[in-house]
Short mmCIF file of C-alpha atoms and ligand atoms in Angstrom, two decimals:
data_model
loop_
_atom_site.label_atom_id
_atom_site.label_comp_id
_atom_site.label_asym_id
_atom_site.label_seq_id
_atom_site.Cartn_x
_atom_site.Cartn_y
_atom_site.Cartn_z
CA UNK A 162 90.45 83.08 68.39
CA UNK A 163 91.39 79.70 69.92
CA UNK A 164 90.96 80.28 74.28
CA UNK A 165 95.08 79.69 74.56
CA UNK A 166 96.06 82.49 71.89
CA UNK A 167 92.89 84.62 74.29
CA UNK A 168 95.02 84.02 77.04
CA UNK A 169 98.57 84.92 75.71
CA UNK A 170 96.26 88.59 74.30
CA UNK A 171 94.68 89.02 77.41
CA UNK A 172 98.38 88.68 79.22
CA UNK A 173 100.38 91.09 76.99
CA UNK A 174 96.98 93.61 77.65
CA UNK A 175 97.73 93.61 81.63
CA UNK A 176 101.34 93.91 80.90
CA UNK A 177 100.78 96.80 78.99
CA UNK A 178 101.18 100.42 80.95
CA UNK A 179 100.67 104.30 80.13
CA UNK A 180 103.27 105.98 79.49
CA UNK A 181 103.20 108.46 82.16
CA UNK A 182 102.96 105.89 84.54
CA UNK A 183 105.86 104.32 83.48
CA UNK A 184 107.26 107.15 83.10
CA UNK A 185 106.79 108.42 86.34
CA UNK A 186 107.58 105.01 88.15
CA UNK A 187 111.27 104.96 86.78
CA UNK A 188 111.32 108.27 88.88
CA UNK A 189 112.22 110.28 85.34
CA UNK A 190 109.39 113.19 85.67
CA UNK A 191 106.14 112.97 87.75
CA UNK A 192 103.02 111.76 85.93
CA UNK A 193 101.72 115.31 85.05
CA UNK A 194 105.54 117.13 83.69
CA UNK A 195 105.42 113.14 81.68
CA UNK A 196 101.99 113.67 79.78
CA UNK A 197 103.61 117.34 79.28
CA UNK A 198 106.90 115.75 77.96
CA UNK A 199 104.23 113.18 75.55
CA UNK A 200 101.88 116.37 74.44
CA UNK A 201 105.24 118.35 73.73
CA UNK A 202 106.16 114.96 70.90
CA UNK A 203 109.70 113.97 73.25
CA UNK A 204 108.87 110.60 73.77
CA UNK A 205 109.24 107.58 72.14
CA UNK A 206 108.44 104.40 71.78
CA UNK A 207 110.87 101.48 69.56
CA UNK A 208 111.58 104.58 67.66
CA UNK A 209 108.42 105.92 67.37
CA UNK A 210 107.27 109.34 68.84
CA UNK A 211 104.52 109.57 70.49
CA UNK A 212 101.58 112.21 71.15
CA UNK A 213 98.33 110.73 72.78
CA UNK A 214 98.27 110.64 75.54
CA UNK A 215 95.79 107.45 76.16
CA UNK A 216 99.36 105.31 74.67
CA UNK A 217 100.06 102.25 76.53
CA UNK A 218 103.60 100.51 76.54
CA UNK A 219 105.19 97.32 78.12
CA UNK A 220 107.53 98.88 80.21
CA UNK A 221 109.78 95.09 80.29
CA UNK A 222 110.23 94.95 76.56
CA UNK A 223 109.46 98.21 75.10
CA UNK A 224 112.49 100.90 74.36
CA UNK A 225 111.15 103.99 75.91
CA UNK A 226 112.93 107.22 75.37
CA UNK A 227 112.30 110.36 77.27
CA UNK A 228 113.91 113.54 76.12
CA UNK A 229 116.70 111.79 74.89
CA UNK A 230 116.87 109.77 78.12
CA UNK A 231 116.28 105.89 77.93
CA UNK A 232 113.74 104.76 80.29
CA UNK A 233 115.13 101.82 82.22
CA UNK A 234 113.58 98.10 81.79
CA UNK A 235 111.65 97.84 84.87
CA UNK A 236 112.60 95.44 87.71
CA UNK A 237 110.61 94.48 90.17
CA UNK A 238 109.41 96.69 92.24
CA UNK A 239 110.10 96.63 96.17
CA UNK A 240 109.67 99.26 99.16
CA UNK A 241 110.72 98.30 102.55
CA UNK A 242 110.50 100.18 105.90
CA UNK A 243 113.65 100.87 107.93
CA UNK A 244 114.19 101.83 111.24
CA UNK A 245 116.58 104.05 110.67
CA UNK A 246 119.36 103.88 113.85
CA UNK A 247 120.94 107.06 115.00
CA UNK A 248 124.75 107.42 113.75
CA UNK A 249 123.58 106.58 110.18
CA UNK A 250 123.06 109.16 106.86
CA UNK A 251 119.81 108.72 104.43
CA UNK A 252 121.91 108.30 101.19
CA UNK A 253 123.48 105.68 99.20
CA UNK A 254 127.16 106.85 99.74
CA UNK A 255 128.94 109.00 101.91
CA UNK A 256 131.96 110.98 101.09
CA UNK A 257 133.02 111.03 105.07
CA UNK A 258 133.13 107.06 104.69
CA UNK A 259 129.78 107.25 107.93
CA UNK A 260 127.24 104.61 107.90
CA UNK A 261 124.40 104.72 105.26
CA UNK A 262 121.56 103.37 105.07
CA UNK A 263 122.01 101.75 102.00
CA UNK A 264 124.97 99.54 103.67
CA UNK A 265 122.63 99.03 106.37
CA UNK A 266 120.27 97.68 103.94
CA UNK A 267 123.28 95.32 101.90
CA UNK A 268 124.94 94.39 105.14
CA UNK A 269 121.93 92.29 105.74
CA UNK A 270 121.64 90.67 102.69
CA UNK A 271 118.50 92.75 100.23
CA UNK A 272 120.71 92.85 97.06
CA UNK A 273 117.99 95.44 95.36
CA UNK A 274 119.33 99.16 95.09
CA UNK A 275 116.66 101.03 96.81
CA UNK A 276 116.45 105.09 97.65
CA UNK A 277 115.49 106.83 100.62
CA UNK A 278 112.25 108.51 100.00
CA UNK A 279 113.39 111.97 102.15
CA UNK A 280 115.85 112.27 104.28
CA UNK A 281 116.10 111.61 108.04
CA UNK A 282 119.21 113.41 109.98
CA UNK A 283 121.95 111.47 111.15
CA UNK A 284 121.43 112.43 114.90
CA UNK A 285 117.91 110.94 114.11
CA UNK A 286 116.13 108.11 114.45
CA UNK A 287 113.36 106.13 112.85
CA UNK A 288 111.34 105.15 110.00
CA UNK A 289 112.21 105.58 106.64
CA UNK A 290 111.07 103.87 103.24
CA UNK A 291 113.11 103.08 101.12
CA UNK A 292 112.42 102.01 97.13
CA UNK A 293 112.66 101.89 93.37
CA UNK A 294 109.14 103.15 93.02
CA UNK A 295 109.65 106.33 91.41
CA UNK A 296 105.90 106.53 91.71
CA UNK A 297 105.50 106.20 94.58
CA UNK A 298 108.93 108.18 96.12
CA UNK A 299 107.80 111.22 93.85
CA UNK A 300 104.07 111.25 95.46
CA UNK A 301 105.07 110.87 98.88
CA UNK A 302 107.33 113.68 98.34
CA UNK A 303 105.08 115.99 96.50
CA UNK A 304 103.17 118.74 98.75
CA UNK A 305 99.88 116.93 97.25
CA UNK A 306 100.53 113.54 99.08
CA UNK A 307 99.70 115.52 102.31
CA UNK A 308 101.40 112.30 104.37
CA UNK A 309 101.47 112.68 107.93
CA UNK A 310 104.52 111.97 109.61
CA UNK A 311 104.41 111.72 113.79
CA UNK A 312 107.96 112.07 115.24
CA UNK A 313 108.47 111.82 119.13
CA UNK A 314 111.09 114.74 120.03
CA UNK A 315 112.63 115.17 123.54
CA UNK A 316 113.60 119.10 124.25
CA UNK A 317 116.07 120.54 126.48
CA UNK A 318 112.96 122.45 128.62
CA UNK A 319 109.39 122.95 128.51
CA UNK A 320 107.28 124.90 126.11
CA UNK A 321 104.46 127.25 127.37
CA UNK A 322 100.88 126.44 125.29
CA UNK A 323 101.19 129.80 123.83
CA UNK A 324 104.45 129.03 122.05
CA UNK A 325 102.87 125.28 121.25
CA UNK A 326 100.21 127.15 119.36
CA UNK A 327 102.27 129.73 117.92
CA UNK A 328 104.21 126.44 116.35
CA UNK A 329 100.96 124.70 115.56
CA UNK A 330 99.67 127.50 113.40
CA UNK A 331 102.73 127.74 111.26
CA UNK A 332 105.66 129.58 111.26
CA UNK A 333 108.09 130.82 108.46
CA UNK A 334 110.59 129.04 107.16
CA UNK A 335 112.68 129.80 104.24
CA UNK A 336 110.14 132.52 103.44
CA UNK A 337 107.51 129.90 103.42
CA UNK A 338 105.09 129.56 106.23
CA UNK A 339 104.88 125.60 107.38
CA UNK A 340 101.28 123.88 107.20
CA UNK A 341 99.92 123.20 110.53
CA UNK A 342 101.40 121.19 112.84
CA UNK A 343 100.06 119.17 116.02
CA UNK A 344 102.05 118.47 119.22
CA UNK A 345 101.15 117.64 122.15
CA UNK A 346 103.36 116.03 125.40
CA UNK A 347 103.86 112.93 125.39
CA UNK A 348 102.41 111.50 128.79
CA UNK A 349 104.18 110.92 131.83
CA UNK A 350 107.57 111.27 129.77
CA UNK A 351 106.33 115.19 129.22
CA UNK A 352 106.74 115.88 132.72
CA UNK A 353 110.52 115.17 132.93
CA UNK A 354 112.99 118.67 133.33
CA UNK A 355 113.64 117.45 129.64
CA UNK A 356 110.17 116.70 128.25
CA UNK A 357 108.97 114.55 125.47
CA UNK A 358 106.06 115.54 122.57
CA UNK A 359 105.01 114.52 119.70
CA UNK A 360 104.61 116.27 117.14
CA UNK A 361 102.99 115.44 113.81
CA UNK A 362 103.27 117.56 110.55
CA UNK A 363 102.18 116.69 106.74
CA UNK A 364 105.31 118.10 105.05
CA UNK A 365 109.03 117.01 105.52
CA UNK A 366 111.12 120.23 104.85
CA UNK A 367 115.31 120.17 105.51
CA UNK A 368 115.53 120.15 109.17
CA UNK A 369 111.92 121.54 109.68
CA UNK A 370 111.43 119.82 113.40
CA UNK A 371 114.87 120.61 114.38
CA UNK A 372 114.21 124.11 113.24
CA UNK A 373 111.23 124.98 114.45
CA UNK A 374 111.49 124.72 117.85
CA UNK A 375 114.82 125.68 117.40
CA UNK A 376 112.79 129.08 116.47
CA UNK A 377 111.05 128.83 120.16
CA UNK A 378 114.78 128.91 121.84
CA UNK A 379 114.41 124.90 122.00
CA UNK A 380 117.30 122.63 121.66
CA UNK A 381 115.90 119.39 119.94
CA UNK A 382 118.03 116.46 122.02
CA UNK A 383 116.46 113.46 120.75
CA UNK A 384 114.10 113.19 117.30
CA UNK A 385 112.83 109.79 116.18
CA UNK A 386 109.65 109.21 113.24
CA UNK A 387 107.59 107.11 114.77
CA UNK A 388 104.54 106.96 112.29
CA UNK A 389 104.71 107.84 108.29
CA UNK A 390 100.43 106.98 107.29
CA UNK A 391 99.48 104.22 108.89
CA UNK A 392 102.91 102.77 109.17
CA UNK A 393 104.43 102.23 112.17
CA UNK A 394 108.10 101.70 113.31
CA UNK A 395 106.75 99.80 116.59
CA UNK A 396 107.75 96.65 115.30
CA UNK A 397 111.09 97.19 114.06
CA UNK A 398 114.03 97.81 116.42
CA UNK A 399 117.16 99.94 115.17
CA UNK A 400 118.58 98.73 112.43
CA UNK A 401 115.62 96.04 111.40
CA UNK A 402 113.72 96.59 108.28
CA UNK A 403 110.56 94.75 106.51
CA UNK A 404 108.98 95.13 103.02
CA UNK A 405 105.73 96.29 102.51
CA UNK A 406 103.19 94.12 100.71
CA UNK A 407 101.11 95.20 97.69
CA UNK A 408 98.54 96.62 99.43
CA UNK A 409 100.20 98.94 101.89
CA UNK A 410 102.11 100.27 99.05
CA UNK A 411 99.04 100.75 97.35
CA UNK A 412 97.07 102.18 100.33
CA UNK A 413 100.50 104.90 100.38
CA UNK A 414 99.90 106.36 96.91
CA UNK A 415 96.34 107.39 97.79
CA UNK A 416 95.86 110.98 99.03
CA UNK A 417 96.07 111.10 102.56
CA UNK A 418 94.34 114.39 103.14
N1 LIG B 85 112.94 117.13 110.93
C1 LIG B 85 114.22 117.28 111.31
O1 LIG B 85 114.61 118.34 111.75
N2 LIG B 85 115.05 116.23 111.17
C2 LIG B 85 114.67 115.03 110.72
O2 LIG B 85 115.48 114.09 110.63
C3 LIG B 85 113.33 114.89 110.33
C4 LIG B 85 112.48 115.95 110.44
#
């Protein structure tokens, strides 16, 4: 084989992907229900069905069919951080016709259609990714990922240590007791009549900050993420945004345990 025609083989190789992977990244089924969905014979490839599970596609050119459902060309890929503002929803629309973060997103000029990975509440603040990395949305979402996210939270009184550690060993919730937590006050700012602390957890359930101290009698007045991994929203005021490069994104689909 002449070195050029080497070349053009050795391309189409790294262009090539498994299937579950690409399967997974277009956010269709997570890598382990995709090699289920490829064992069980319901995906294809130009026609073809497909078993093994060692089968590599090019997800740009190949027509990949799961269950009946086509498997988008894939774009390319993008994740940005936002800092979410307060007065603002974590979806693409809103039937009420309030601020989302997608407009946010539009307003200043990223044409790619991205997705919040969770939610954050209106009356909150802070960071958020957003993407089209199914990947990497459906890991970071997944009890596995373990991802700590730090939120600063300012409460309408104190709270004795023994309820802090009542909260830090987990509580129930939904009939599900929450992983433990850590908070602790938040310097100087703890000492106010309406006291700061953060608080850092490695799940994201609906509400769970709001509700747990909520649980303690605690009214949560002001709840902002300040750290998601290693990312932090420092940077970034209200409103701002920034993409992540390669390697951060890559550095967020390891296990953070
Ligand atoms: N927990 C909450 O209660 N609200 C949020 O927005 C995030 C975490």
């Amino acid at each position: 084989m002449i070195a050029a025609e080497r070349g053009r083989v050795a391309e189409a190789q790294t262009l090539l992907e498994r299937l579950q992977k690409i399967i997974s990244e277009a956010g269709l089924a997570s890598r382990r229900k995709a090699e289920e969905l490829i064992r069980q014979g319901r995906v294809s490839v130009n026609g073809v069905t497909v078993t093994e599970l060692g089968t590599k596609a090019n997800p740009d050119r190949d027509r990949i069919v799961v269950a009946g459902r086509n498997v988008p060309r894939a774009g390319p890929r993008l994740t940005v951080m936002l800092h979410k503002p307060v007065g603002c929803v974590s979806t693409l629309h809103d039937p009420e016709g309030r601020l989302t973060v997608a407009s946010l997103l539009r307003r200043s000029g990223l044409k790619a259609r991205l997705y919040p990975v969770g939610r954050l509440d209106y009356y909150s603040s802070g960071l958020l990714l957003m993407t089209n990395d199914g990947e990497l949305a459906n890991f970071l979402m997944s009890r596995a990922s373990a991802v700590p996210r730090v939120y600063q939270v300012k409460l309408d009184s104190a709270l004795e240590t023994a309820e802090r550690k009542r909260l830090e060993s987990g509580i129930v919730l939904d009939g599900r007791k929450t992983e433990p937590v850590r908070i602790r006050p938040l310097g100087a700012l703890s000492e106010r009549k309406k006291p700061w602390y953060e608080i850092t957890l490695v799940e994201g359930r609906y509400h769970q900050v709001r509700r747990m101290f909520e649980r303690r009698g605690r009214q949560v007045i002001k709840l902002k993420r300040v750290r998601l991994a290693f990312l932090s929203i420092e940077r970034l005021a209200p409103g701002e945004w920034r993409r992540l490069a390669p390697l951060e994104v890559k550095r967020l689909k390891e296990p953070h345990a």
